[in-house]
Structure formats: structure tokens, C-alpha cells
Amino acid sequence: MVFARSGSEQAYARDMSVRRPVPLQLLAQLRRARDHVDRHYRDPLDLDELARVAGVSKYHFARSFEATYGETPIRYLTRRRIERAQDLLRAANLTITEICMTVGFSSLGSFSSRFTQLVGETPTAYRDRWAATGGPHVPGCWLFMRGVLDPGGTGRSRNLKEAPGRRSGLR
């Protein structure tokens, strides 16, 4: 028997269908892709690459990811980038543009608009509000030196240890 549904009931039914459980093997594959996003949020990632990491087709991946985590893979990526930008706005002595590029956005305009949509205030207002609380400020040069930020986009890690050489001192 088929029942007619109102618009709100259809939206509810559609939302409920999104939240169905996935098999454990697929869950492990989805987790692998989500971890990939967490590690490589700075890089340009797309649905094809994430599906390849998960080992499933991109359409199956997109549906399963949303069913499992409640948001699309691209929304998850964007949210992670914005969360990282919030960390940097609170703690780093970097410009908004530097933070935008560091977290993986290629356009300051799209970064600012997405930040405002997700956080509810502009990046500048967010930084100003946190600066008023007197939180610790980490100089940008320290972040670059420690390899937290890679200004040249080389992807190389930095070695902060002393170069090997002769020791001076008493024996």
C-alpha cells in the first residue's frame, strides 16, 4: 500500500533514508577516506580521489559517506579546512590570506564566504574576538620553522636537528 506524503514528510523520509547503516568493511573504507581528508586537507582533493582511497565508485562513495557521517565528503573537507583556519586564526600571527592558502582554499573570497556561513562571523571578526580574550599568539615564523606551515608549497618536511659534526667539550 502506498501512502501520499506531504512535503515535510517527504523531506523527513528522505533524511531518514540517508542514515541507514553500512557494512563494516565499507565503514573501514570510508574511515580510510575520511582519515585521508584529515591528513591532506591542504591539498586539492576531489570526489574521484577520495573514492579511489576508499576503493569504491565515486557515486557509491558519496552516498555511503553521507549515510554514515551525515554530510557529503566535500562538505566534510570544507568543514575540516574551516576548523583548521579557526585554530590558526586563534593562535597564529598570519594574515587572513596566508591562512586561507595554508588550509587549502585557492580563493580568499570563497574562503571568507564559507567561513562566515559555517562560523557565523567573518574571519577578521573571529580573530578580533579571540584576540580580545588574550589567548597566546604563535608567531608565523615559528610555525613555518617547525614545518606546521609550508609557505612554498614544497611538501618537504624540515629537519630541526643539529647537523652532525664533531663534538666539542670535555671527555
Short mmCIF file of C-alpha atoms in Angstrom, two decimals:
data_model
loop_
_atom_site.label_atom_id
_atom_site.label_comp_id
_atom_site.label_asym_id
_atom_site.label_seq_id
_atom_site.Cartn_x
_atom_site.Cartn_y
_atom_site.Cartn_z
CA MET A 1 0.00 0.00 0.00
CA VAL A 2 1.38 3.44 -0.94
CA PHE A 3 0.67 6.48 1.21
CA ALA A 4 0.72 10.04 -0.04
CA ARG A 5 3.09 12.24 1.94
CA SER A 6 3.19 15.96 2.45
CA GLY A 7 6.32 17.91 1.53
CA SER A 8 7.71 17.95 5.07
CA GLU A 9 7.06 14.22 5.48
CA GLN A 10 8.87 13.55 2.19
CA ALA A 11 11.84 15.59 3.38
CA TYR A 12 11.85 13.67 6.67
CA ALA A 13 11.61 10.33 4.87
CA ARG A 14 14.41 11.33 2.54
CA ASP A 15 16.55 12.38 5.53
CA MET A 16 15.85 9.11 7.35
CA SER A 17 16.87 7.11 4.28
CA VAL A 18 20.25 8.87 4.33
CA ARG A 19 21.05 7.49 7.80
CA ARG A 20 20.96 3.77 7.14
CA PRO A 21 23.84 1.62 8.43
CA VAL A 22 26.63 0.48 6.14
CA PRO A 23 28.52 -2.85 6.21
CA LEU A 24 31.60 -2.97 8.44
CA GLN A 25 34.00 -3.47 5.54
CA LEU A 26 32.62 -0.38 3.81
CA LEU A 27 32.82 1.53 7.08
CA ALA A 28 36.56 0.80 7.24
CA GLN A 29 36.95 2.03 3.65
CA LEU A 30 35.01 5.20 4.42
CA ARG A 31 37.09 5.78 7.53
CA ARG A 32 40.25 5.44 5.42
CA ALA A 33 38.98 8.17 3.08
CA ARG A 34 37.93 10.41 5.99
CA ASP A 35 41.38 9.98 7.56
CA HIS A 36 42.89 10.87 4.18
CA VAL A 37 40.91 14.13 4.23
CA ASP A 38 42.10 14.83 7.78
CA ARG A 39 45.75 14.35 6.76
CA HIS A 40 45.61 16.07 3.35
CA TYR A 41 43.00 18.82 3.83
CA ARG A 42 45.51 21.38 2.48
CA ASP A 43 45.77 19.58 -0.86
CA PRO A 44 43.27 19.91 -3.69
CA LEU A 45 41.06 16.86 -3.10
CA ASP A 46 38.11 15.78 -5.21
CA LEU A 47 35.46 13.09 -5.07
CA ASP A 48 37.34 10.86 -7.54
CA GLU A 49 40.47 10.78 -5.38
CA LEU A 50 38.55 10.13 -2.16
CA ALA A 51 36.57 7.31 -3.79
CA ARG A 52 39.86 5.85 -5.05
CA VAL A 53 41.27 5.94 -1.50
CA ALA A 54 38.12 4.17 -0.26
CA GLY A 55 38.28 1.66 -3.10
CA VAL A 56 34.70 2.15 -4.32
CA SER A 57 32.97 4.03 -7.14
CA LYS A 58 32.56 7.74 -6.57
CA TYR A 59 28.76 7.57 -6.57
CA HIS A 60 28.68 4.70 -4.08
CA PHE A 61 31.29 6.51 -2.01
CA ALA A 62 29.35 9.79 -1.94
CA ARG A 63 26.08 8.08 -0.95
CA SER A 64 27.71 5.86 1.67
CA PHE A 65 29.81 8.67 3.16
CA GLU A 66 26.77 10.88 3.61
CA ALA A 67 24.74 7.99 5.03
CA THR A 68 27.47 7.25 7.55
CA TYR A 69 28.70 10.70 8.56
CA GLY A 70 25.67 12.86 7.83
CA GLU A 71 27.41 15.18 5.39
CA THR A 72 28.87 14.91 1.91
CA PRO A 73 32.62 14.28 1.53
CA ILE A 74 33.17 17.76 0.11
CA ARG A 75 31.27 19.40 2.98
CA TYR A 76 33.38 17.38 5.41
CA LEU A 77 36.56 18.59 3.66
CA THR A 78 35.35 22.19 3.77
CA ARG A 79 34.42 21.91 7.45
CA ARG A 80 37.86 20.48 8.31
CA ARG A 81 39.55 23.33 6.44
CA ILE A 82 37.45 25.90 8.28
CA GLU A 83 38.15 24.24 11.64
CA ARG A 84 41.88 24.37 10.92
CA ALA A 85 41.55 28.01 9.87
CA GLN A 86 39.85 28.72 13.20
CA ASP A 87 42.83 27.19 15.01
CA LEU A 88 45.24 29.36 13.04
CA LEU A 89 43.14 32.50 13.49
CA ARG A 90 43.20 31.95 17.25
CA ALA A 91 46.88 31.14 17.59
CA ALA A 92 48.99 32.19 14.60
CA ASN A 93 50.35 35.56 13.60
CA LEU A 94 49.42 35.12 9.92
CA THR A 95 47.31 37.19 7.58
CA ILE A 96 43.86 36.00 6.58
CA THR A 97 45.18 35.38 3.06
CA GLU A 98 48.06 33.24 4.36
CA ILE A 99 45.64 31.21 6.46
CA CYS A 100 43.27 30.86 3.50
CA MET A 101 46.01 29.42 1.30
CA THR A 102 47.50 27.31 4.11
CA VAL A 103 44.26 25.43 4.78
CA GLY A 104 43.67 24.62 1.11
CA PHE A 105 41.42 27.34 -0.29
CA SER A 106 42.53 28.90 -3.56
CA SER A 107 40.30 31.97 -3.31
CA LEU A 108 40.10 34.44 -0.43
CA GLY A 109 36.52 35.29 -1.41
CA SER A 110 35.31 31.69 -1.27
CA PHE A 111 37.20 31.14 1.99
CA SER A 112 35.65 34.21 3.62
CA SER A 113 32.13 33.39 2.47
CA ARG A 114 32.32 29.72 3.55
CA PHE A 115 33.91 30.72 6.86
CA THR A 116 31.10 33.20 7.51
CA GLN A 117 28.44 30.63 6.54
CA LEU A 118 29.84 27.94 8.84
CA VAL A 119 31.09 30.01 11.78
CA GLY A 120 28.62 32.89 11.73
CA GLU A 121 31.17 35.69 11.57
CA THR A 122 33.93 36.84 9.23
CA PRO A 123 37.48 35.56 9.72
CA THR A 124 38.56 39.05 10.82
CA ALA A 125 35.76 39.32 13.40
CA TYR A 126 36.58 35.81 14.64
CA ARG A 127 40.26 36.71 15.09
CA ASP A 128 39.42 40.01 16.78
CA ARG A 129 37.05 38.30 19.20
CA TRP A 130 39.70 35.74 20.16
CA ALA A 131 42.43 38.38 20.38
CA ALA A 132 40.29 40.25 22.92
CA THR A 133 40.41 37.19 25.20
CA GLY A 134 44.19 37.44 25.37
CA GLY A 135 44.99 33.93 24.13
CA PRO A 136 48.57 33.00 23.28
CA HIS A 137 49.73 34.18 19.88
CA VAL A 138 52.13 31.93 17.97
CA PRO A 139 54.38 33.80 15.53
CA GLY A 140 54.02 32.70 11.92
CA CYS A 141 57.78 32.36 11.53
CA TRP A 142 57.78 29.73 14.29
CA LEU A 143 55.03 27.77 12.52
CA PHE A 144 56.99 27.89 9.26
CA MET A 145 60.21 26.85 11.01
CA ARG A 146 58.51 23.89 12.74
CA GLY A 147 57.06 22.70 9.44
CA VAL A 148 53.46 23.34 10.51
CA LEU A 149 53.10 25.63 7.50
CA ASP A 150 54.84 25.20 4.18
CA PRO A 151 54.91 28.65 2.56
CA GLY A 152 56.48 27.45 -0.66
CA GLY A 153 54.13 24.50 -1.07
CA THR A 154 57.07 22.13 -1.47
CA GLY A 155 55.65 19.45 0.80
CA ARG A 156 59.11 18.83 2.25
CA SER A 157 59.48 18.45 5.98
CA ARG A 158 62.14 20.37 7.72
CA ASN A 159 64.89 18.83 9.82
CA LEU A 160 65.25 20.82 13.01
CA LYS A 161 68.09 18.75 14.47
CA GLU A 162 71.68 19.87 14.59
CA ALA A 163 73.86 18.90 11.71
CA PRO A 164 76.20 16.03 12.55
CA GLY A 165 79.68 17.17 13.35
CA ARG A 166 82.49 16.99 15.83
CA ARG A 167 81.54 17.46 19.44
CA SER A 168 83.32 19.99 21.48
CA GLY A 169 83.63 19.50 25.18
CA LEU A 170 85.48 17.56 27.81
CA ARG A 171 85.62 13.79 28.00
#
